[in-house]
PDB file of C-alpha atoms in Angstrom:
ATOM      1  CA  ASP B   1     246.842 -71.083  60.015  1.00 54.00           C
ATOM      2  CA  THR B   2     244.545 -70.674  62.964  1.00 74.00           C
ATOM      3  CA  GLY B   3     246.459 -67.556  64.563  1.00 93.00           C
ATOM      4  CA  VAL B   4     245.510 -64.024  64.619  1.00 96.00           C
ATOM      5  CA  SER B   5     245.536 -62.569  60.860  1.00 97.00           C
ATOM      6  CA  GLN B   6     245.751 -59.057  59.923  1.00 98.00           C
ATOM      7  CA  ASP B   7     245.235 -57.510  56.697  1.00 97.00           C
ATOM      8  CA  PRO B   8     247.036 -55.627  54.911  1.00 97.00           C
ATOM      9  CA  ARG B   9     250.594 -56.331  56.317  1.00 96.00           C
ATOM     10  CA  HIS B  10     251.830 -52.866  55.009  1.00 97.00           C
ATOM     11  CA  LYS B  11     250.014 -49.806  54.023  1.00 98.00           C
ATOM     12  CA  ILE B  12     251.531 -46.529  52.607  1.00 98.00           C
ATOM     13  CA  THR B  13     249.099 -43.698  52.319  1.00 98.00           C
ATOM     14  CA  LYS B  14     249.231 -39.989  51.723  1.00 98.00           C
ATOM     15  CA  ARG B  15     248.478 -37.609  54.544  1.00 98.00           C
ATOM     16  CA  GLY B  16     244.653 -36.887  54.638  1.00 98.00           C
ATOM     17  CA  GLN B  17     243.675 -40.212  53.282  1.00 98.00           C
ATOM     18  CA  ASN B  18     241.518 -42.722  55.095  1.00 98.00           C
ATOM     19  CA  VAL B  19     242.763 -46.169  55.898  1.00 98.00           C
ATOM     20  CA  THR B  20     241.049 -49.345  57.126  1.00 98.00           C
ATOM     21  CA  PHE B  21     242.678 -52.474  58.593  1.00 98.00           C
ATOM     22  CA  ARG B  22     241.183 -55.731  59.357  1.00 98.00           C
ATOM     23  CA  CYS B  23     241.704 -58.361  61.992  1.00 98.00           C
ATOM     24  CA  ASP B  24     240.587 -61.829  62.219  1.00 97.00           C
ATOM     25  CA  PRO B  25     240.911 -63.269  65.627  1.00 96.00           C
ATOM     26  CA  ILE B  26     241.411 -66.900  66.699  1.00 94.00           C
ATOM     27  CA  SER B  27     238.192 -68.748  66.301  1.00 91.00           C
ATOM     28  CA  GLU B  28     235.880 -68.507  69.424  1.00 84.00           C
ATOM     29  CA  HIS B  29     238.223 -65.842  71.144  1.00 91.00           C
ATOM     30  CA  ASN B  30     235.642 -63.546  72.652  1.00 91.00           C
ATOM     31  CA  ARG B  31     238.027 -60.684  73.354  1.00 93.00           C
ATOM     32  CA  LEU B  32     239.726 -58.716  70.582  1.00 95.00           C
ATOM     33  CA  TYR B  33     242.303 -55.831  71.265  1.00 95.00           C
ATOM     34  CA  TRP B  34     244.006 -53.186  69.119  1.00 97.00           C
ATOM     35  CA  TYR B  35     247.246 -51.880  69.981  1.00 97.00           C
ATOM     36  CA  ARG B  36     249.619 -49.366  68.435  1.00 97.00           C
ATOM     37  CA  GLN B  37     253.465 -49.882  68.348  1.00 96.00           C
ATOM     38  CA  THR B  38     255.999 -47.224  67.413  1.00 95.00           C
ATOM     39  CA  LEU B  39     259.681 -47.809  66.694  1.00 89.00           C
ATOM     40  CA  GLY B  40     261.443 -48.645  69.985  1.00 87.00           C
ATOM     41  CA  GLN B  41     258.360 -48.739  72.122  1.00 92.00           C
ATOM     42  CA  GLY B  42     256.056 -51.401  73.527  1.00 94.00           C
ATOM     43  CA  PRO B  43     252.683 -51.864  72.226  1.00 96.00           C
ATOM     44  CA  GLU B  44     250.170 -49.205  73.497  1.00 95.00           C
ATOM     45  CA  PHE B  45     246.448 -50.151  74.098  1.00 95.00           C
ATOM     46  CA  LEU B  46     243.906 -48.539  71.929  1.00 96.00           C
ATOM     47  CA  THR B  47     240.593 -50.411  72.349  1.00 96.00           C
ATOM     48  CA  TYR B  48     239.067 -53.654  72.946  1.00 93.00           C
ATOM     49  CA  PHE B  49     235.963 -55.750  72.367  1.00 94.00           C
ATOM     50  CA  GLN B  50     234.106 -58.373  74.062  1.00 92.00           C
ATOM     51  CA  ASN B  51     232.095 -60.026  71.259  1.00 93.00           C
ATOM     52  CA  GLU B  52     230.731 -57.111  69.504  1.00 93.00           C
ATOM     53  CA  ALA B  53     230.682 -54.719  72.440  1.00 93.00           C
ATOM     54  CA  GLN B  54     233.520 -52.124  72.494  1.00 93.00           C
ATOM     55  CA  LEU B  55     234.282 -52.179  76.184  1.00 92.00           C
ATOM     56  CA  GLU B  56     237.068 -49.689  76.535  1.00 90.00           C
ATOM     57  CA  LYS B  57     238.891 -46.907  74.464  1.00 92.00           C
ATOM     58  CA  SER B  58     242.224 -45.454  75.367  1.00 91.00           C
ATOM     59  CA  ARG B  59     242.727 -41.639  75.363  1.00 88.00           C
ATOM     60  CA  LEU B  60     245.095 -42.318  72.486  1.00 82.00           C
ATOM     61  CA  LEU B  61     242.175 -43.179  70.310  1.00 86.00           C
ATOM     62  CA  SER B  62     241.244 -39.771  68.876  1.00 90.00           C
ATOM     63  CA  ASP B  63     237.968 -39.158  67.070  1.00 93.00           C
ATOM     64  CA  ARG B  64     239.752 -39.746  63.827  1.00 96.00           C
ATOM     65  CA  PHE B  65     239.969 -43.538  64.962  1.00 96.00           C
ATOM     66  CA  SER B  66     237.130 -45.794  64.864  1.00 96.00           C
ATOM     67  CA  ALA B  67     236.974 -49.535  65.376  1.00 97.00           C
ATOM     68  CA  GLU B  68     234.069 -52.058  64.876  1.00 96.00           C
ATOM     69  CA  ARG B  69     233.520 -55.642  65.347  1.00 96.00           C
ATOM     70  CA  PRO B  70     230.025 -55.984  64.012  1.00 91.00           C
ATOM     71  CA  LYS B  71     229.233 -59.682  64.362  1.00 87.00           C
ATOM     72  CA  GLY B  72     231.714 -60.384  67.178  1.00 85.00           C
ATOM     73  CA  SER B  73     234.231 -62.136  64.693  1.00 91.00           C
ATOM     74  CA  PHE B  74     236.577 -59.944  62.618  1.00 96.00           C
ATOM     75  CA  SER B  75     237.259 -56.384  63.565  1.00 98.00           C
ATOM     76  CA  THR B  76     238.097 -53.208  61.517  1.00 98.00           C
ATOM     77  CA  LEU B  77     240.146 -50.210  62.488  1.00 98.00           C
ATOM     78  CA  GLU B  78     239.633 -47.101  60.410  1.00 98.00           C
ATOM     79  CA  ILE B  79     241.805 -43.962  60.599  1.00 98.00           C
ATOM     80  CA  GLN B  80     240.397 -40.876  59.049  1.00 98.00           C
ATOM     81  CA  ARG B  81     242.349 -38.053  57.695  1.00 98.00           C
ATOM     82  CA  THR B  82     245.644 -39.817  58.270  1.00 98.00           C
ATOM     83  CA  GLU B  83     248.521 -37.713  59.873  1.00 97.00           C
ATOM     84  CA  GLN B  84     252.310 -38.417  59.758  1.00 96.00           C
ATOM     85  CA  GLY B  85     252.045 -39.171  63.472  1.00 95.00           C
ATOM     86  CA  ASP B  86     249.755 -41.980  62.721  1.00 97.00           C
ATOM     87  CA  SER B  87     252.677 -43.945  61.159  1.00 97.00           C
ATOM     88  CA  ALA B  88     253.096 -47.002  63.322  1.00 97.00           C
ATOM     89  CA  MET B  89     252.633 -50.795  63.515  1.00 97.00           C
ATOM     90  CA  TYR B  90     248.898 -51.550  64.382  1.00 98.00           C
ATOM     91  CA  LEU B  91     248.638 -54.875  66.297  1.00 98.00           C
ATOM     92  CA  CYS B  92     245.588 -57.005  66.881  1.00 98.00           C
ATOM     93  CA  ALA B  93     245.313 -59.518  69.655  1.00 96.00           C
ATOM     94  CA  SER B  94     242.784 -61.830  70.762  1.00 94.00           C
ATOM     95  CA  SER B  95     242.113 -63.956  73.874  1.00 91.00           C
ATOM     96  CA  PRO B  96     239.451 -66.249  75.317  1.00 86.00           C
ATOM     97  CA  ASP B  97     237.007 -64.922  77.914  1.00 75.00           C
ATOM     98  CA  ARG B  98     238.010 -67.042  80.852  1.00 66.00           C
ATOM     99  CA  LYS B  99     239.155 -66.048  84.436  1.00 61.00           C
ATOM    100  CA  GLN B 100     242.277 -68.096  84.039  1.00 60.00           C
ATOM    101  CA  ASN B 101     244.717 -68.561  81.172  1.00 58.00           C
ATOM    102  CA  THR B 102     243.541 -65.381  79.449  1.00 70.00           C
ATOM    103  CA  GLU B 103     246.673 -65.262  77.178  1.00 83.00           C
ATOM    104  CA  ALA B 104     246.605 -62.735  74.420  1.00 89.00           C
ATOM    105  CA  PHE B 105     247.766 -63.809  71.051  1.00 92.00           C
ATOM    106  CA  PHE B 106     249.113 -61.226  68.638  1.00 95.00           C
ATOM    107  CA  GLY B 107     248.783 -60.882  64.872  1.00 96.00           C
ATOM    108  CA  GLN B 108     251.714 -59.968  62.577  1.00 95.00           C
ATOM    109  CA  GLY B 109     250.500 -56.312  62.634  1.00 97.00           C
ATOM    110  CA  THR B 110     249.745 -53.798  59.885  1.00 97.00           C
ATOM    111  CA  ARG B 111     252.581 -51.350  59.434  1.00 97.00           C
ATOM    112  CA  LEU B 112     251.212 -48.110  58.362  1.00 98.00           C
ATOM    113  CA  THR B 113     253.381 -45.207  56.744  1.00 98.00           C
ATOM    114  CA  VAL B 114     251.773 -41.861  56.123  1.00 98.00           C
ATOM    115  CA  VAL B 115     253.768 -39.922  53.688  1.00 97.00           C
TER     116      VAL B 115
ATOM    117  CA  GLN O   1     252.552 -42.350  83.689  1.00 58.00           C
ATOM    118  CA  GLN O   2     254.218 -45.701  82.788  1.00 68.00           C
ATOM    119  CA  GLN O   3     252.622 -48.446  84.662  1.00 89.00           C
ATOM    120  CA  VAL O   4     255.363 -50.960  83.920  1.00 95.00           C
ATOM    121  CA  LYS O   5     258.883 -49.970  83.904  1.00 96.00           C
ATOM    122  CA  GLN O   6     261.417 -52.233  81.982  1.00 97.00           C
ATOM    123  CA  SER O   7     265.208 -52.280  82.097  1.00 97.00           C
ATOM    124  CA  PRO O   8     267.814 -52.250  80.534  1.00 97.00           C
ATOM    125  CA  GLN O   9     266.817 -50.822  77.230  1.00 96.00           C
ATOM    126  CA  SER O  10     269.327 -52.858  75.486  1.00 97.00           C
ATOM    127  CA  LEU O  11     271.562 -55.968  76.469  1.00 97.00           C
ATOM    128  CA  ILE O  12     274.312 -57.723  74.987  1.00 98.00           C
ATOM    129  CA  VAL O  13     275.226 -61.093  76.087  1.00 98.00           C
ATOM    130  CA  GLN O  14     277.786 -63.563  75.175  1.00 98.00           C
ATOM    131  CA  LYS O  15     276.512 -67.005  73.764  1.00 98.00           C
ATOM    132  CA  GLY O  16     275.967 -69.409  76.578  1.00 98.00           C
ATOM    133  CA  GLY O  17     275.561 -66.543  79.061  1.00 98.00           C
ATOM    134  CA  ILE O  18     272.573 -65.503  81.308  1.00 98.00           C
ATOM    135  CA  SER O  19     270.413 -62.630  80.088  1.00 98.00           C
ATOM    136  CA  ILE O  20     268.391 -60.876  82.790  1.00 98.00           C
ATOM    137  CA  ILE O  21     265.717 -58.250  82.074  1.00 98.00           C
ATOM    138  CA  ASN O  22     263.902 -56.573  84.966  1.00 98.00           C
ATOM    139  CA  CYS O  23     260.373 -54.970  85.296  1.00 98.00           C
ATOM    140  CA  ALA O  24     258.664 -53.063  88.065  1.00 98.00           C
ATOM    141  CA  TYR O  25     255.135 -52.143  88.430  1.00 96.00           C
ATOM    142  CA  GLU O  26     252.866 -49.860  90.634  1.00 93.00           C
ATOM    143  CA  ASN O  27     249.449 -51.107  90.328  1.00 93.00           C
ATOM    144  CA  THR O  28     248.741 -53.719  92.993  1.00 92.00           C
ATOM    145  CA  ALA O  29     245.697 -54.959  91.179  1.00 92.00           C
ATOM    146  CA  PHE O  30     247.909 -56.485  88.577  1.00 93.00           C
ATOM    147  CA  ASP O  31     247.620 -60.392  88.698  1.00 91.00           C
ATOM    148  CA  TYR O  32     249.207 -61.573  85.546  1.00 92.00           C
ATOM    149  CA  PHE O  33     252.630 -60.984  84.217  1.00 95.00           C
ATOM    150  CA  PRO O  34     253.575 -62.324  80.886  1.00 95.00           C
ATOM    151  CA  TRP O  35     256.827 -61.821  78.952  1.00 97.00           C
ATOM    152  CA  TYR O  36     256.585 -61.387  75.014  1.00 97.00           C
ATOM    153  CA  GLN O  37     259.207 -61.951  72.536  1.00 97.00           C
ATOM    154  CA  GLN O  38     259.283 -59.836  69.419  1.00 96.00           C
ATOM    155  CA  PHE O  39     261.261 -60.356  66.139  1.00 95.00           C
ATOM    156  CA  PRO O  40     261.644 -57.683  63.631  1.00 91.00           C
ATOM    157  CA  GLY O  41     258.500 -57.146  61.527  1.00 88.00           C
ATOM    158  CA  LYS O  42     256.589 -59.703  63.523  1.00 91.00           C
ATOM    159  CA  GLY O  43     253.928 -59.378  66.288  1.00 93.00           C
ATOM    160  CA  PRO O  44     254.860 -60.112  69.998  1.00 96.00           C
ATOM    161  CA  ALA O  45     254.702 -63.793  70.917  1.00 95.00           C
ATOM    162  CA  LEU O  46     253.950 -65.033  74.388  1.00 94.00           C
ATOM    163  CA  LEU O  47     257.018 -66.489  75.934  1.00 96.00           C
ATOM    164  CA  ILE O  48     256.154 -67.242  79.613  1.00 95.00           C
ATOM    165  CA  ALA O  49     253.802 -65.845  82.160  1.00 94.00           C
ATOM    166  CA  ILE O  50     253.478 -65.896  85.949  1.00 94.00           C
ATOM    167  CA  ARG O  51     250.739 -65.163  88.419  1.00 91.00           C
ATOM    168  CA  PRO O  52     251.536 -63.635  91.896  1.00 90.00           C
ATOM    169  CA  ASP O  53     250.717 -66.830  93.828  1.00 91.00           C
ATOM    170  CA  VAL O  54     254.172 -68.240  92.892  1.00 93.00           C
ATOM    171  CA  SER O  55     257.639 -66.664  93.089  1.00 95.00           C
ATOM    172  CA  GLU O  56     259.152 -68.412  90.282  1.00 96.00           C
ATOM    173  CA  LYS O  57     258.173 -70.158  86.996  1.00 96.00           C
ATOM    174  CA  LYS O  58     260.553 -72.027  84.689  1.00 97.00           C
ATOM    175  CA  GLU O  59     259.974 -73.349  81.044  1.00 96.00           C
ATOM    176  CA  GLY O  60     263.032 -74.706  79.483  1.00 97.00           C
ATOM    177  CA  ARG O  61     265.852 -72.015  79.481  1.00 97.00           C
ATOM    178  CA  PHE O  62     263.306 -69.224  80.464  1.00 98.00           C
ATOM    179  CA  THR O  63     262.622 -68.340  84.059  1.00 97.00           C
ATOM    180  CA  ILE O  64     260.446 -65.627  85.599  1.00 97.00           C
ATOM    181  CA  SER O  65     261.345 -64.547  89.057  1.00 96.00           C
ATOM    182  CA  PHE O  66     258.537 -62.581  90.813  1.00 96.00           C
ATOM    183  CA  ASN O  67     258.868 -60.474  93.988  1.00 95.00           C
ATOM    184  CA  LYS O  68     255.384 -59.360  95.133  1.00 94.00           C
ATOM    185  CA  SER O  69     256.572 -57.173  98.012  1.00 94.00           C
ATOM    186  CA  ALA O  70     258.942 -55.317  95.810  1.00 95.00           C
ATOM    187  CA  LYS O  71     256.597 -55.302  92.828  1.00 96.00           C
ATOM    188  CA  GLN O  72     259.190 -56.503  90.523  1.00 97.00           C
ATOM    189  CA  PHE O  73     259.579 -59.339  88.090  1.00 97.00           C
ATOM    190  CA  SER O  74     262.428 -60.416  85.996  1.00 98.00           C
ATOM    191  CA  LEU O  75     262.986 -62.736  83.082  1.00 98.00           C
ATOM    192  CA  HIS O  76     266.245 -64.892  82.930  1.00 98.00           C
ATOM    193  CA  ILE O  77     267.440 -66.638  79.873  1.00 98.00           C
ATOM    194  CA  MET O  78     269.859 -69.384  80.594  1.00 98.00           C
ATOM    195  CA  ASP O  79     272.447 -70.562  78.024  1.00 98.00           C
ATOM    196  CA  SER O  80     271.574 -67.648  75.741  1.00 98.00           C
ATOM    197  CA  GLN O  81     271.774 -68.452  72.032  1.00 97.00           C
ATOM    198  CA  PRO O  82     272.129 -66.160  69.059  1.00 97.00           C
ATOM    199  CA  GLY O  83     268.518 -67.129  67.989  1.00 97.00           C
ATOM    200  CA  ASP O  84     267.359 -65.353  71.248  1.00 98.00           C
ATOM    201  CA  SER O  85     268.250 -62.103  69.885  1.00 98.00           C
ATOM    202  CA  ALA O  86     265.043 -60.089  69.836  1.00 97.00           C
ATOM    203  CA  THR O  87     263.222 -57.512  71.731  1.00 97.00           C
ATOM    204  CA  TYR O  88     261.575 -58.619  74.909  1.00 98.00           C
ATOM    205  CA  PHE O  89     258.631 -56.934  76.519  1.00 98.00           C
ATOM    206  CA  CYS O  90     257.241 -57.488  79.992  1.00 97.00           C
ATOM    207  CA  ALA O  91     253.538 -56.773  80.531  1.00 96.00           C
ATOM    208  CA  ALA O  92     250.981 -56.894  83.235  1.00 95.00           C
ATOM    209  CA  ARG O  93     247.183 -56.662  83.711  1.00 91.00           C
ATOM    210  CA  GLY O  94     244.634 -57.012  86.523  1.00 88.00           C
ATOM    211  CA  GLY O  95     241.592 -59.217  85.914  1.00 80.00           C
ATOM    212  CA  ASN O  96     240.374 -59.021  82.381  1.00 76.00           C
ATOM    213  CA  THR O  97     241.730 -55.467  81.751  1.00 84.00           C
ATOM    214  CA  PRO O  98     243.987 -55.057  78.691  1.00 89.00           C
ATOM    215  CA  LEU O  99     247.669 -55.723  79.025  1.00 92.00           C
ATOM    216  CA  VAL O 100     250.093 -52.798  79.712  1.00 94.00           C
ATOM    217  CA  PHE O 101     253.528 -53.193  78.325  1.00 96.00           C
ATOM    218  CA  GLY O 102     256.995 -52.027  79.202  1.00 96.00           C
ATOM    219  CA  LYS O 103     259.163 -50.264  76.566  1.00 95.00           C
ATOM    220  CA  GLY O 104     261.097 -53.293  75.650  1.00 97.00           C
ATOM    221  CA  THR O 105     264.645 -54.554  75.843  1.00 98.00           C
ATOM    222  CA  ARG O 106     266.578 -55.262  72.753  1.00 97.00           C
ATOM    223  CA  LEU O 107     268.689 -58.374  73.477  1.00 98.00           C
ATOM    224  CA  SER O 108     271.657 -59.190  71.240  1.00 98.00           C
ATOM    225  CA  VAL O 109     273.477 -62.544  71.895  1.00 98.00           C
ATOM    226  CA  ILE O 110     276.850 -62.614  70.322  1.00 97.00           C
ATOM    227  CA  ALA O 111     279.029 -65.757  69.573  1.00 90.00           C
TER     228      ALA O 111
END
């Protein structure tokens, strides 16, 4: 499977715990995006990387959230001291770095439930 | 401030009918307008996309109509089938900025 891969698919955690999600983008896609989607809403942008550089962060990304893409390949999203409001689907997407045809391909997402 | 406004929230269409979903945007810097289809428990999948240099794009049963002056674009699904039942999202971006999404339309196609 050469699509965007996310792990785990589901995560249940207790409030206050830290969680980390992983995203493996499509090979050779320079850009990698993290989005958050709550029930009945569209995906909301969190942050994105071009290669290993984090280029933009949304105001939604509080200081409890951190994302890395250390070698410009896979990325991790960590949430510290989770809160119930963090419960959502966390989506990763990747796209090539071209002026045209910069389609973003999404993974299946990681569904986080904070209890 | 919502950058892309999508309507309706939900839509019920008879099998064989036409499904129409509308989106409006404000940012004139947007130059790429995709539609995504999402099934429960899955990530969004790109369905069809358009750039503002054309007013219409058709791929099979799916057509995007684009009105640059009105800053609106719509998705038409012809001959709607039960398998089309899903949530549809319009999105937009300018240059290489991240996509911004509408809130989605839940489509139900009934036999």
